[in-house]
Amino acid sequence: MKTLAVALEERDSYTSGHSQRVAFYMRVIGQSMNLDEKTLDTMYTGGLLHDIGKIGIEDSILLKPGRLTDEEYEIIRSHPIRGEALLKRLYADAGRQNSAEIDAILCITRHHHERYDGKGYPDQLAGEEIPLLARVAAVADSFDAMTSSRAYRKGLSYSKACDEIIRNAGTQFCPEVVAAFFRCMTEETFFHAHHISRVTEMIDRIHDKNGMPYIHRVSS
């Protein structure tokens, strides 16, 4: 899984850094929701891989600095389905004992762009039809996208992005996940997420020198 994430990093440095931060935010939110450690690990892996479908999209579209055409936008919107298909092939030989974890990772990959009001994609799921971990991914993904600068726009500040999360609770985002987000998200958490650049560094920073999860201290 780390190899796949690094491969994506070599393809598009923004996408990789974004995926690592999404994984970090997802785990922090999951802890705020009192999810068990196995689920937190699954969320983290799903966060790393949620955009893996972009690895098959042409550079001329994926790295385009200007406005996308309608056709190009539809290709970008295909990345959740592309990612699910890729991971299904890679996981085809996995043991049955891992089936629940694999299904959860596939759900994150396919459904992280669904909206709570049913206006998302690819399946227009609504409310609790959207798997919980995908609802968490939607908040983490959107928050990092809003606060990250691209060639064509500057990222929002921490406070303005938080305002957008609040404004879209109940429409784009699950209210339960938004509440968990604000229980744990601080400027310190945000600062640490944006100072992690590679998969291995992210994993190292999650644990302190005593082996305890670093994000407990960040979010307390």
Short mmCIF file of C-alpha atoms in Angstrom, two decimals:
data_model
loop_
_atom_site.label_atom_id
_atom_site.label_comp_id
_atom_site.label_asym_id
_atom_site.label_seq_id
_atom_site.Cartn_x
_atom_site.Cartn_y
_atom_site.Cartn_z
CA MET A 1 0.00 0.00 0.00
CA LYS A 2 2.89 2.36 0.77
CA THR A 3 4.37 1.53 -2.63
CA LEU A 4 1.14 2.56 -4.35
CA ALA A 5 0.99 5.81 -2.41
CA VAL A 6 4.61 6.62 -3.29
CA ALA A 7 3.88 5.82 -6.95
CA LEU A 8 1.08 8.37 -6.86
CA GLU A 9 3.45 10.86 -5.24
CA GLU A 10 5.87 10.50 -8.13
CA ARG A 11 2.99 11.15 -10.52
CA ASP A 12 1.54 14.21 -8.84
CA SER A 13 3.17 15.69 -5.73
CA TYR A 14 -0.04 17.54 -4.76
CA THR A 15 -2.18 14.40 -4.90
CA SER A 16 0.24 12.42 -2.76
CA GLY A 17 0.63 15.05 -0.06
CA HIS A 18 -3.13 15.47 -0.12
CA SER A 19 -3.75 11.74 0.33
CA GLN A 20 -1.38 11.56 3.29
CA ARG A 21 -3.07 14.48 5.00
CA VAL A 22 -6.51 13.01 4.31
CA ALA A 23 -5.36 9.72 5.89
CA PHE A 24 -4.10 11.65 8.92
CA TYR A 25 -7.31 13.68 9.29
CA MET A 26 -9.45 10.57 8.89
CA ARG A 27 -7.64 8.82 11.71
CA VAL A 28 -7.96 11.88 13.95
CA ILE A 29 -11.70 12.14 13.24
CA GLY A 30 -12.10 8.38 13.78
CA GLN A 31 -10.48 8.66 17.20
CA SER A 32 -12.90 11.46 18.06
CA MET A 33 -15.72 9.06 17.16
CA ASN A 34 -14.23 6.38 19.47
CA LEU A 35 -13.70 3.89 16.64
CA ASP A 36 -11.55 0.85 17.43
CA GLU A 37 -7.89 0.62 16.47
CA LYS A 38 -8.43 -1.84 13.63
CA THR A 39 -11.00 0.47 12.06
CA LEU A 40 -8.64 3.43 12.49
CA ASP A 41 -5.91 1.53 10.65
CA THR A 42 -8.35 0.68 7.86
CA MET A 43 -9.40 4.33 7.61
CA TYR A 44 -5.79 5.40 7.39
CA THR A 45 -5.06 2.98 4.55
CA GLY A 46 -8.26 4.03 2.78
CA GLY A 47 -7.24 7.67 3.11
CA LEU A 48 -3.84 6.97 1.54
CA LEU A 49 -5.51 5.21 -1.38
CA HIS A 50 -8.73 7.19 -1.86
CA ASP A 51 -7.40 9.02 -4.94
CA ILE A 52 -5.42 6.10 -6.40
CA GLY A 53 -7.73 6.07 -9.45
CA LYS A 54 -6.05 9.29 -10.58
CA ILE A 55 -2.90 7.32 -11.34
CA GLY A 56 -4.47 6.21 -14.65
CA ILE A 57 -5.58 9.67 -15.77
CA GLU A 58 -3.50 11.41 -18.45
CA ASP A 59 -1.03 14.08 -17.31
CA SER A 60 -2.60 16.59 -19.70
CA ILE A 61 -5.80 16.38 -17.63
CA LEU A 62 -4.53 15.53 -14.14
CA LEU A 63 -1.85 18.23 -14.13
CA LYS A 64 -3.69 20.84 -16.21
CA PRO A 65 -3.21 24.26 -14.57
CA GLY A 66 -6.28 25.88 -16.15
CA ARG A 67 -9.99 25.21 -16.30
CA LEU A 68 -11.02 21.71 -17.35
CA THR A 69 -13.39 21.13 -20.23
CA ASP A 70 -16.65 19.30 -19.49
CA GLU A 71 -15.17 16.12 -20.98
CA GLU A 72 -11.98 16.43 -18.93
CA TYR A 73 -14.00 17.05 -15.79
CA GLU A 74 -15.98 13.85 -16.37
CA ILE A 75 -12.70 11.95 -16.71
CA ILE A 76 -11.52 13.36 -13.38
CA ARG A 77 -14.88 12.39 -11.86
CA SER A 78 -14.24 8.80 -12.95
CA HIS A 79 -11.33 8.39 -10.53
CA PRO A 80 -13.39 6.79 -7.69
CA ILE A 81 -14.56 4.00 -10.01
CA ARG A 82 -11.10 3.64 -11.56
CA GLY A 83 -9.57 3.41 -8.09
CA GLU A 84 -12.04 0.80 -6.88
CA ALA A 85 -11.39 -1.33 -9.98
CA LEU A 86 -7.62 -1.08 -9.53
CA LEU A 87 -7.77 -2.05 -5.86
CA LYS A 88 -10.14 -4.94 -6.57
CA ARG A 89 -7.54 -6.39 -8.93
CA LEU A 90 -4.73 -5.86 -6.44
CA TYR A 91 -6.74 -7.36 -3.57
CA ALA A 92 -8.05 -10.30 -5.62
CA ASP A 93 -5.75 -12.82 -3.94
CA ALA A 94 -6.14 -11.51 -0.38
CA GLY A 95 -7.32 -13.96 2.24
CA ARG A 96 -10.96 -14.07 3.30
CA GLN A 97 -10.01 -13.02 6.81
CA ASN A 98 -9.28 -9.55 5.41
CA SER A 99 -12.52 -9.20 3.45
CA ALA A 100 -14.17 -6.69 5.82
CA GLU A 101 -11.11 -4.43 5.79
CA ILE A 102 -10.83 -4.65 2.01
CA ASP A 103 -14.52 -3.84 1.55
CA ALA A 104 -14.12 -0.78 3.78
CA ILE A 105 -11.12 0.47 1.79
CA LEU A 106 -13.01 -0.07 -1.47
CA CYS A 107 -15.99 1.89 -0.06
CA ILE A 108 -13.73 4.81 0.87
CA THR A 109 -12.20 4.79 -2.60
CA ARG A 110 -15.52 4.62 -4.44
CA HIS A 111 -17.69 6.84 -2.25
CA HIS A 112 -15.52 9.68 -0.91
CA HIS A 113 -17.21 12.12 -3.33
CA GLU A 114 -20.77 11.22 -2.38
CA ARG A 115 -22.74 14.02 -0.72
CA TYR A 116 -25.03 13.72 2.27
CA ASP A 117 -27.86 15.30 0.23
CA GLY A 118 -27.48 12.72 -2.54
CA LYS A 119 -25.98 15.08 -5.12
CA GLY A 120 -22.50 13.55 -5.16
CA TYR A 121 -20.93 10.89 -7.34
CA PRO A 122 -20.55 8.21 -8.62
CA ASP A 123 -23.71 6.62 -7.15
CA GLN A 124 -25.70 9.57 -5.74
CA LEU A 125 -25.99 7.90 -2.35
CA ALA A 126 -27.58 10.00 0.40
CA GLY A 127 -27.46 10.17 4.19
CA GLU A 128 -26.61 6.92 5.91
CA GLU A 129 -26.67 5.06 2.59
CA ILE A 130 -23.10 6.37 2.36
CA PRO A 131 -20.76 4.12 4.39
CA LEU A 132 -19.57 5.88 7.56
CA LEU A 133 -15.89 5.74 6.62
CA ALA A 134 -16.67 7.33 3.26
CA ARG A 135 -18.56 10.10 5.07
CA VAL A 136 -15.46 10.69 7.18
CA ALA A 137 -13.32 10.69 4.03
CA ALA A 138 -15.57 13.30 2.42
CA VAL A 139 -14.95 15.77 5.25
CA ALA A 140 -11.22 15.09 5.46
CA ASP A 141 -10.81 15.21 1.68
CA SER A 142 -12.72 18.47 1.26
CA PHE A 143 -11.01 20.18 4.20
CA ASP A 144 -7.56 19.41 2.82
CA ALA A 145 -8.55 20.33 -0.74
CA MET A 146 -9.82 23.70 0.47
CA THR A 147 -6.66 24.47 2.46
CA SER A 148 -4.18 23.34 -0.21
CA SER A 149 -2.89 25.74 -2.87
CA ARG A 150 -2.91 24.73 -6.51
CA ALA A 151 -1.40 26.38 -9.59
CA TYR A 152 -4.72 28.10 -10.34
CA ARG A 153 -5.78 29.15 -6.83
CA LYS A 154 -4.54 29.78 -3.31
CA GLY A 155 -5.77 27.56 -0.50
CA LEU A 156 -8.19 28.87 2.11
CA SER A 157 -7.03 29.65 5.62
CA TYR A 158 -7.73 27.18 8.42
CA SER A 159 -10.58 29.32 9.79
CA LYS A 160 -12.24 29.91 6.43
CA ALA A 161 -12.11 26.21 5.57
CA CYS A 162 -13.70 25.41 8.96
CA ASP A 163 -16.46 27.91 8.16
CA GLU A 164 -17.11 26.05 4.88
CA ILE A 165 -17.31 22.71 6.68
CA ILE A 166 -19.92 24.17 9.05
CA ARG A 167 -21.84 25.82 6.22
CA ASN A 168 -22.13 22.55 4.31
CA ALA A 169 -23.06 20.30 7.23
CA GLY A 170 -26.27 18.47 6.37
CA THR A 171 -25.92 19.11 2.64
CA GLN A 172 -22.46 18.05 1.47
CA PHE A 173 -21.31 16.57 4.78
CA CYS A 174 -22.71 14.24 7.41
CA PRO A 175 -23.56 16.30 10.55
CA GLU A 176 -22.28 13.54 12.85
CA VAL A 177 -18.88 13.56 11.13
CA VAL A 178 -18.75 17.36 11.13
CA ALA A 179 -19.35 17.35 14.89
CA ALA A 180 -16.52 14.82 15.35
CA PHE A 181 -14.27 16.93 13.11
CA PHE A 182 -14.71 19.97 15.35
CA ARG A 183 -14.15 17.94 18.53
CA CYS A 184 -10.64 17.07 17.37
CA MET A 185 -9.49 19.54 14.73
CA THR A 186 -7.25 22.33 15.98
CA GLU A 187 -4.79 24.67 14.31
CA GLU A 188 -2.03 22.54 15.83
CA THR A 189 -3.42 19.41 14.15
CA PHE A 190 -3.64 21.35 10.89
CA PHE A 191 -0.05 22.59 11.28
CA HIS A 192 1.33 19.08 11.83
CA ALA A 193 -0.61 17.64 8.87
CA HIS A 194 0.91 20.22 6.55
CA HIS A 195 4.43 19.42 7.67
CA ILE A 196 4.26 15.79 6.62
CA SER A 197 5.44 15.19 3.09
CA ARG A 198 5.96 11.47 2.47
CA VAL A 199 4.20 8.24 3.45
CA THR A 200 7.04 6.95 5.63
CA GLU A 201 7.37 10.31 7.39
CA MET A 202 3.61 10.35 8.01
CA ILE A 203 3.74 6.91 9.61
CA ASP A 204 6.74 7.89 11.76
CA ARG A 205 5.01 11.04 13.00
CA ILE A 206 1.87 9.20 14.05
CA HIS A 207 3.83 7.60 16.92
CA ASP A 208 5.91 9.35 19.53
CA LYS A 209 9.14 7.98 20.98
CA ASN A 210 7.21 5.78 23.44
CA GLY A 211 5.15 4.21 20.67
CA MET A 212 1.97 6.06 21.64
CA PRO A 213 -0.18 7.51 18.85
CA TYR A 214 1.02 11.08 18.28
CA ILE A 215 -2.42 12.23 17.15
CA HIS A 216 -3.79 11.71 20.65
CA ARG A 217 -1.52 14.51 21.83
CA VAL A 218 -2.25 16.72 18.83
CA SER A 219 -6.01 16.50 19.25
CA SER A 220 -6.25 16.70 23.02
#
